[in-house]
Coordinates of C-alpha atoms in Angstrom, one line a residue:
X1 CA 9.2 -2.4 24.5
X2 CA 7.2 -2.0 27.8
X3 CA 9.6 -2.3 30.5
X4 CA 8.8 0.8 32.6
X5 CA 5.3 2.1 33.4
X6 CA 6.5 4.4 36.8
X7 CA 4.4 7.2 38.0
X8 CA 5.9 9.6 35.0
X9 CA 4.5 7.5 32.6
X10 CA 1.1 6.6 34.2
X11 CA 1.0 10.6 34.0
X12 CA 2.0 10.7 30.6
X13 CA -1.0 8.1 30.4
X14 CA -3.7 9.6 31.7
X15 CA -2.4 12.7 29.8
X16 CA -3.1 10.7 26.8
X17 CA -5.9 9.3 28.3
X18 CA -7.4 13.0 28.0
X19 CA -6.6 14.1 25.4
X20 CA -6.9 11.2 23.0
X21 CA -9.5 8.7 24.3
X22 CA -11.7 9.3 21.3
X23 CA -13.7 7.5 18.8
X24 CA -11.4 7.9 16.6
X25 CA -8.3 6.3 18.3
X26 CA -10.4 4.3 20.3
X27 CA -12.0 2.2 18.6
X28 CA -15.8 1.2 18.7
X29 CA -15.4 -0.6 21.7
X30 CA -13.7 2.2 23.6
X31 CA -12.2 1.9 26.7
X32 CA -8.2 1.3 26.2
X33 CA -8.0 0.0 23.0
X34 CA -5.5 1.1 20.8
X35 CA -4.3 3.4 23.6
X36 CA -0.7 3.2 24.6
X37 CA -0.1 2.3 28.4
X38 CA 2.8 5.3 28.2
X39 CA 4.3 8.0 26.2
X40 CA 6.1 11.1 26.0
X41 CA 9.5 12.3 25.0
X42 CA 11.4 10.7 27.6
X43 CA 10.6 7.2 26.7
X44 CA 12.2 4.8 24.4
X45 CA 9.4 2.9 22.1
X46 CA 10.0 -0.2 20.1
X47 CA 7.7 -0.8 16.9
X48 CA 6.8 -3.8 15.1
X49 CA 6.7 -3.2 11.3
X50 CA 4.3 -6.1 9.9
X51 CA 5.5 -6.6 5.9
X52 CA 3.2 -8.4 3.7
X53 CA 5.7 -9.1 1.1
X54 CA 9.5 -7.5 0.8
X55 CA 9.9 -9.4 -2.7
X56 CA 7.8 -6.7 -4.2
X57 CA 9.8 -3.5 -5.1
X58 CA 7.3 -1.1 -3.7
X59 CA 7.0 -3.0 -0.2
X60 CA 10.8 -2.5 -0.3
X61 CA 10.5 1.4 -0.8
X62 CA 8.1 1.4 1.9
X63 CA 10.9 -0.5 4.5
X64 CA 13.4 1.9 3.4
X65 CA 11.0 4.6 3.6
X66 CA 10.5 3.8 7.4
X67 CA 13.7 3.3 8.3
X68 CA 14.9 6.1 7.4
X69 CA 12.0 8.2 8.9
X70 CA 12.5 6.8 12.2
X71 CA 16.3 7.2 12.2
X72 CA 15.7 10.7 12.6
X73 CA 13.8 9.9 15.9
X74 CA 16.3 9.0 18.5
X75 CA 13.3 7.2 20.6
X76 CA 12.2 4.7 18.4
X77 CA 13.8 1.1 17.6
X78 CA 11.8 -0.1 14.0
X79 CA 12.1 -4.5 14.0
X80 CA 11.0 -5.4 10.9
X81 CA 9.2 -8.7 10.1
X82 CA 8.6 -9.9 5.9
X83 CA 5.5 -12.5 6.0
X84 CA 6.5 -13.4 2.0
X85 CA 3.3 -13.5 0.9
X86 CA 1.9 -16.2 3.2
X87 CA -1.1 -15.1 5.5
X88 CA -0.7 -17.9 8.7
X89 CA 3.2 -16.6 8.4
X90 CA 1.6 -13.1 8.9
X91 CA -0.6 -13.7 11.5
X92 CA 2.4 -15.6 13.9
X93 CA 4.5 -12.8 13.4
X94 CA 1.8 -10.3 14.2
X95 CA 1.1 -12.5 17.2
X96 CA 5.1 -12.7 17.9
X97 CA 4.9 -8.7 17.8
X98 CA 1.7 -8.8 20.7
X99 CA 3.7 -11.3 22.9
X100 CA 6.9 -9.1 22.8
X101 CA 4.8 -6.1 23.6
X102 CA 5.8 -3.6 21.2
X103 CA 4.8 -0.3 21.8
X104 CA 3.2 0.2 18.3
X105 CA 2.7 -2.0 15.0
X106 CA 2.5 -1.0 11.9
X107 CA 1.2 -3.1 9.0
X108 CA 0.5 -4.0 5.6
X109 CA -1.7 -6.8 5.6
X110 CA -1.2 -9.5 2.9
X111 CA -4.7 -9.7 2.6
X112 CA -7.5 -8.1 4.8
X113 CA -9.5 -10.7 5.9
X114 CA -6.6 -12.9 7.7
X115 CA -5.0 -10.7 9.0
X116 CA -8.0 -8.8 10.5
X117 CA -8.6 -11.0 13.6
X118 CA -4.6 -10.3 14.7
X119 CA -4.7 -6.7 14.4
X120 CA -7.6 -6.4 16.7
X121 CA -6.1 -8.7 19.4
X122 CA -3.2 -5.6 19.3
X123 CA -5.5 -3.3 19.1
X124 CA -7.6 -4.5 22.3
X125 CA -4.2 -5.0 24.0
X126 CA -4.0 -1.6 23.7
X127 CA -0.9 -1.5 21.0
X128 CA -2.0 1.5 18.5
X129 CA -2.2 0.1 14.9
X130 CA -1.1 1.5 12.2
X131 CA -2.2 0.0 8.8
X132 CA -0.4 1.2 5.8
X133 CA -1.2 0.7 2.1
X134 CA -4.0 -2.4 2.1
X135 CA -6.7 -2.4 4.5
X136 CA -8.3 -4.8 7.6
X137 CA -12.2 -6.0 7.8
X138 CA -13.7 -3.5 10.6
X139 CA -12.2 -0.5 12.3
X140 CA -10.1 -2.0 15.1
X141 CA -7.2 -0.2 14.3
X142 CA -6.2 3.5 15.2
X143 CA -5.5 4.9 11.4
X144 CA -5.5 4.0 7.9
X145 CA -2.7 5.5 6.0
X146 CA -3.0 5.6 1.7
X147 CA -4.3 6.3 -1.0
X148 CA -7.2 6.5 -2.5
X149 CA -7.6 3.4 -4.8
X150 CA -10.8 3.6 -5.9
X151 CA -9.9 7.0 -7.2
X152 CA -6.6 6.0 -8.9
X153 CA -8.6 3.3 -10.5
X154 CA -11.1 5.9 -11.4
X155 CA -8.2 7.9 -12.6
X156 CA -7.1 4.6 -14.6
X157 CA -9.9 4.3 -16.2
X158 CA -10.5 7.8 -17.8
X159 CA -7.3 8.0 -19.0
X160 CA -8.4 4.9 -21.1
X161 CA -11.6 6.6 -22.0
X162 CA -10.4 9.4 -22.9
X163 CA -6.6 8.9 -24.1
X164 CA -5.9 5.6 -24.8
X165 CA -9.0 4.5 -26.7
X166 CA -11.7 7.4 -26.8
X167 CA -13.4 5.4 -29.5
X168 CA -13.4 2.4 -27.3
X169 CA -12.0 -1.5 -27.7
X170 CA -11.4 -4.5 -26.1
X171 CA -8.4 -4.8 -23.4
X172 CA -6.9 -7.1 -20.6
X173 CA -6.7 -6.0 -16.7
X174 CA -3.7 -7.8 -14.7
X175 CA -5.0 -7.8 -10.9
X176 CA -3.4 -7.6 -8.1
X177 CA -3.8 -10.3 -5.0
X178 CA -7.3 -11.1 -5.1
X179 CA -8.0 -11.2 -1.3
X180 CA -6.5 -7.7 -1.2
X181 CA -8.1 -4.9 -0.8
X182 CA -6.3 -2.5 -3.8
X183 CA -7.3 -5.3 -6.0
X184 CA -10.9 -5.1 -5.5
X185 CA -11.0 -1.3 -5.1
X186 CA -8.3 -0.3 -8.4
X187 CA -11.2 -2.5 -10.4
X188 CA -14.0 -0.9 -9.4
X189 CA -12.9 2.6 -9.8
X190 CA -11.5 1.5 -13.3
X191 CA -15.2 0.4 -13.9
X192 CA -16.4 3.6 -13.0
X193 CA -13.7 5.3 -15.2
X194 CA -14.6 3.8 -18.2
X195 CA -18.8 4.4 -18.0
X196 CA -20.0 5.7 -21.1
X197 CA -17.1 4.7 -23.5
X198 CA -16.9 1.9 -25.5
X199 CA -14.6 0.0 -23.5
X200 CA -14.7 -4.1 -23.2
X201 CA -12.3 -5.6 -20.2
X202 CA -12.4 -9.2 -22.4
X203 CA -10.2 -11.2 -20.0
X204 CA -8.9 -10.1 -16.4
X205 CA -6.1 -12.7 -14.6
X206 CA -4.5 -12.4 -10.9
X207 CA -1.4 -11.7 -11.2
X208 CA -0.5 -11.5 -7.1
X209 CA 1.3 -8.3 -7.7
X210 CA 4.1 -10.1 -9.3
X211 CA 6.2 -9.2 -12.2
X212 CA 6.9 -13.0 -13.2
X213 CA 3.2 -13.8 -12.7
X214 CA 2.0 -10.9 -14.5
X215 CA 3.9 -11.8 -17.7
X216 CA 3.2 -15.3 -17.6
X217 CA -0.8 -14.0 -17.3
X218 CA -0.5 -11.4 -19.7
X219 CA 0.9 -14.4 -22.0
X220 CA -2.1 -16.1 -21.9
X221 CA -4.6 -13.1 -22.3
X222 CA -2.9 -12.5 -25.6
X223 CA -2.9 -15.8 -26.7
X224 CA -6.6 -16.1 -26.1
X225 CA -7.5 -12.6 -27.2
X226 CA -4.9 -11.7 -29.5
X227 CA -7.2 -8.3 -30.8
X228 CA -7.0 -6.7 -27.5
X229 CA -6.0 -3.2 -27.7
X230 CA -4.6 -2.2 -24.6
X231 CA -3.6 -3.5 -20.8
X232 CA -4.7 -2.0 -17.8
X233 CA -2.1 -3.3 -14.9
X234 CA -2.9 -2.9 -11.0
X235 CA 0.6 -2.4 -10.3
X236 CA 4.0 -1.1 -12.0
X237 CA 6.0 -4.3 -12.0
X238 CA 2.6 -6.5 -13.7
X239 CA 2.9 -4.3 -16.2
X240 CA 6.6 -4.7 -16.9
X241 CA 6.1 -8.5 -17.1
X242 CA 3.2 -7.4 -19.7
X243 CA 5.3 -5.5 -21.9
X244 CA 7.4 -8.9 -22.6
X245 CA 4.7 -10.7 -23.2
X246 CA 3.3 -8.1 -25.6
X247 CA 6.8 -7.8 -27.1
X248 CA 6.9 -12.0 -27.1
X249 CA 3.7 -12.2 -28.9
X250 CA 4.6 -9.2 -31.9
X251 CA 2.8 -6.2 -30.0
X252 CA 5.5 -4.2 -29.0
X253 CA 4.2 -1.2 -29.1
X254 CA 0.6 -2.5 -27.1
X255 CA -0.3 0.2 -24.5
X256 CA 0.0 -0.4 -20.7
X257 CA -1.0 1.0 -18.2
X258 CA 0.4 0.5 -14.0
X259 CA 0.3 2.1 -10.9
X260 CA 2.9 2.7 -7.9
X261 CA 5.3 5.2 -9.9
X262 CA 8.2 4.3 -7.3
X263 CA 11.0 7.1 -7.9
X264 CA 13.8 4.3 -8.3
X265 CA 16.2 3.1 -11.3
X266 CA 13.8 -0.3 -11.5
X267 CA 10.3 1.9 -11.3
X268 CA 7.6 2.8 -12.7
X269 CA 8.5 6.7 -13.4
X270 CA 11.7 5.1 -15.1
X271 CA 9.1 3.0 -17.4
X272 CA 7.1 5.3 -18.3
X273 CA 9.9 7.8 -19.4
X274 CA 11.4 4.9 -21.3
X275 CA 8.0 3.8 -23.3
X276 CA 7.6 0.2 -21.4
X277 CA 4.7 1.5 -19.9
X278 CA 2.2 4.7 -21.4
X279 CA 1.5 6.2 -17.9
X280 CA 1.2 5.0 -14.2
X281 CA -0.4 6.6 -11.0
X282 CA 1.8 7.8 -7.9
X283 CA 0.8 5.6 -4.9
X284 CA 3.3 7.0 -1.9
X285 CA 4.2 4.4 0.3
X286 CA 3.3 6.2 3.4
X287 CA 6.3 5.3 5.2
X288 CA 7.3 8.5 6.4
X289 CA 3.4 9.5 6.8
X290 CA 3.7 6.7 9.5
X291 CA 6.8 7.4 11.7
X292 CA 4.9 10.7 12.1
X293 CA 2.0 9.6 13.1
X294 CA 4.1 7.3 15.6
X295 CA 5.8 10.0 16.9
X296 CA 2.1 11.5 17.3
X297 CA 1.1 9.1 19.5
X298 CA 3.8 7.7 21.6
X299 CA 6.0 10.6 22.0
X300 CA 3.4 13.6 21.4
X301 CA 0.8 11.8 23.1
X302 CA -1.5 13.2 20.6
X303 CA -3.9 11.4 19.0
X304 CA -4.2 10.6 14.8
X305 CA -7.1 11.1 12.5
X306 CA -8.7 7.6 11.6
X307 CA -7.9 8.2 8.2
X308 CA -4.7 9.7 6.2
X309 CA -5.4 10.0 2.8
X310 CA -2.2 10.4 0.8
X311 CA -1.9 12.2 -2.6
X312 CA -1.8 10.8 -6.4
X313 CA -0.8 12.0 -9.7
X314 CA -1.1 10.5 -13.6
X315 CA 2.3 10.2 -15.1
X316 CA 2.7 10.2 -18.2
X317 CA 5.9 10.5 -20.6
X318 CA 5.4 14.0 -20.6
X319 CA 6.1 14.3 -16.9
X320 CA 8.1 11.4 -15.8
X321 CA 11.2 12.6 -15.6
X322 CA 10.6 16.1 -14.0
X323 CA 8.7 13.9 -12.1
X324 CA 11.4 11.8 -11.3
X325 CA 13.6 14.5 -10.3
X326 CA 10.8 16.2 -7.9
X327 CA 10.2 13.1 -5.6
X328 CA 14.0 12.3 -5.4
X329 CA 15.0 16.2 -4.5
X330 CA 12.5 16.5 -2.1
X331 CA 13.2 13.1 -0.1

């Protein structure tokens, strides 16, 4: 935290000042925001790590992910707060994080809207932002670090176009929090995806990124369309909770699709090697992507591109378990 601003790191400041007072790390206000009072390699830094919802498997993986990425930097302390879903709970501890005067945050906003008023008062303080994973309203913030959603629901939907059901059909899409913005953008690149085939979305449920609320949606889109042909899922574990209700309702063998691909026991690669799910999209945390940009800024005193746009791949069975192998050797 911000105990000691002496001359060194007023120096370090104005260093920074210099060399990364842009419009990208500035924000469109300019002026301090987002710009760390101090940095450099002498300094001790404590960060704020804003969780929208640990209970989900991949927001797990992307805790761990951090904490081991900043264990190998001896200047940073990581205290992590989970807001279980809940927005107001969110907010506080965002506002908690400003108040203690953390040198950094990092978050993964529950949903964007919310949570977009809070990350600009840290950003005005001058607290770089990180946002990881699901975006903010605006560009008060000093980088975005993910995928490309859009594009893995673009991806999504081809490989229904053009694998799953090249002569088209009817099939149910499990959503992810609606007020989120994965949700909204994994849709509307599965819409684009699918132009020109012959494929119907007949009946699309929230399922708040849940596995238990995925299933129990799942249940009743079968029930109510029992001739669809196919799920599309906006994350891994929706899709698991699918796959019981297919196997509930006599379609075992009903193809679903997810996305996350987490390289763990309980994952997505693991599901699609097994035959629970016919393929899922990589969507890297971008835990380690942001200790290093952390490190950029408070003890490089660099600056960080606005946007980090992480890397995707299908998996399929054919792939999964090399796959598998790959991600966890080169951890």
């Amino acid at each position: 935290m911000r105990k000691s601003r002496g001359l060194a790191a007023v120096g370090a400041c104005l260093l920074l000042a210099a060399c990364g007072t842009t419009n990208e790390n500035s924000g469109s206000g300019g002026g301090a925001q987002g710009v760390p009072e101090r940095c450099g390699a002498d300094g001790q830094y404590t960060i704020g790590m804003s969780q929208a919802n640990v209970a989900e498997p991949y927001r797990q993986r992307m805790d761990d992910d951090i904490r081991a990425a900043a264990a190998s930097v001896p200047q940073f302390t990581v205290n992590f707060a989970d807001a279980a879903q809940d927005n107001s709970k969110q907010v506080e501890q965002v506002d908690n994080f400003i108040t203690q005067q953390v040198d950094l945050l990092i978050i993964s906003p529950n949903e964007a809207t919310p949570l977009t008023a809070p990350v600009k008062r840290a950003y005005d303080k001058g607290i770089p932002v990180l946002v990881l994973d699901r975006k903010v309203d605006g560009d008060a913030y000093t980088s975005f670090i993910g995928a490309d959603n859009v594009d893995i629901g673009r991806q999504a939907g081809e490989y229904f176009k053009t694998t799953l059901l090249p002569d088209g059909g009817k099939i149910g899409e499990l959503r992810g929090l609606a007020g989120s913005t994965p949700a909204r953008e994994r849709h509307d690149g599965f819409m684009q995806g699918i132009q020109g085939s012959k494929i119907e979305i007949v009946a699309a449920q929230d399922g708040d990124w849940l596995r238990d609320k995925g299933q129990q949606q799942a249940d009743a889109i079968l029930k109510a369309n029992p001739d669809i042909q196919a799920i599309y899922s906006h994350n891994d574990p929706m899709g698991e909770g699918a796959r019981i209700a297919a196997a509930n309702a006599g379609r075992p063998d009903l193809p679903i699709t997810g996305i996350d691909g987490l390289p763990i026991e309980s994952g997505g690669l693991k599901a699609v090697e097994a035959g629970r799910l016919s393929a899922t999209f990589i969507y890297p945390t971008g835990g380690q992507e942001a200790i290093a940009a952390a490190k950029s800024i408070l003890v490089d005193c660099r600056q960080v591109p606005k946007t980090q746009t992480l890397p995707t791949k299908l998996v399929t069975k054919d792939n999964a378990a090399a796959t598998y192998a790959e991600l966890n050797n080169g951890s």
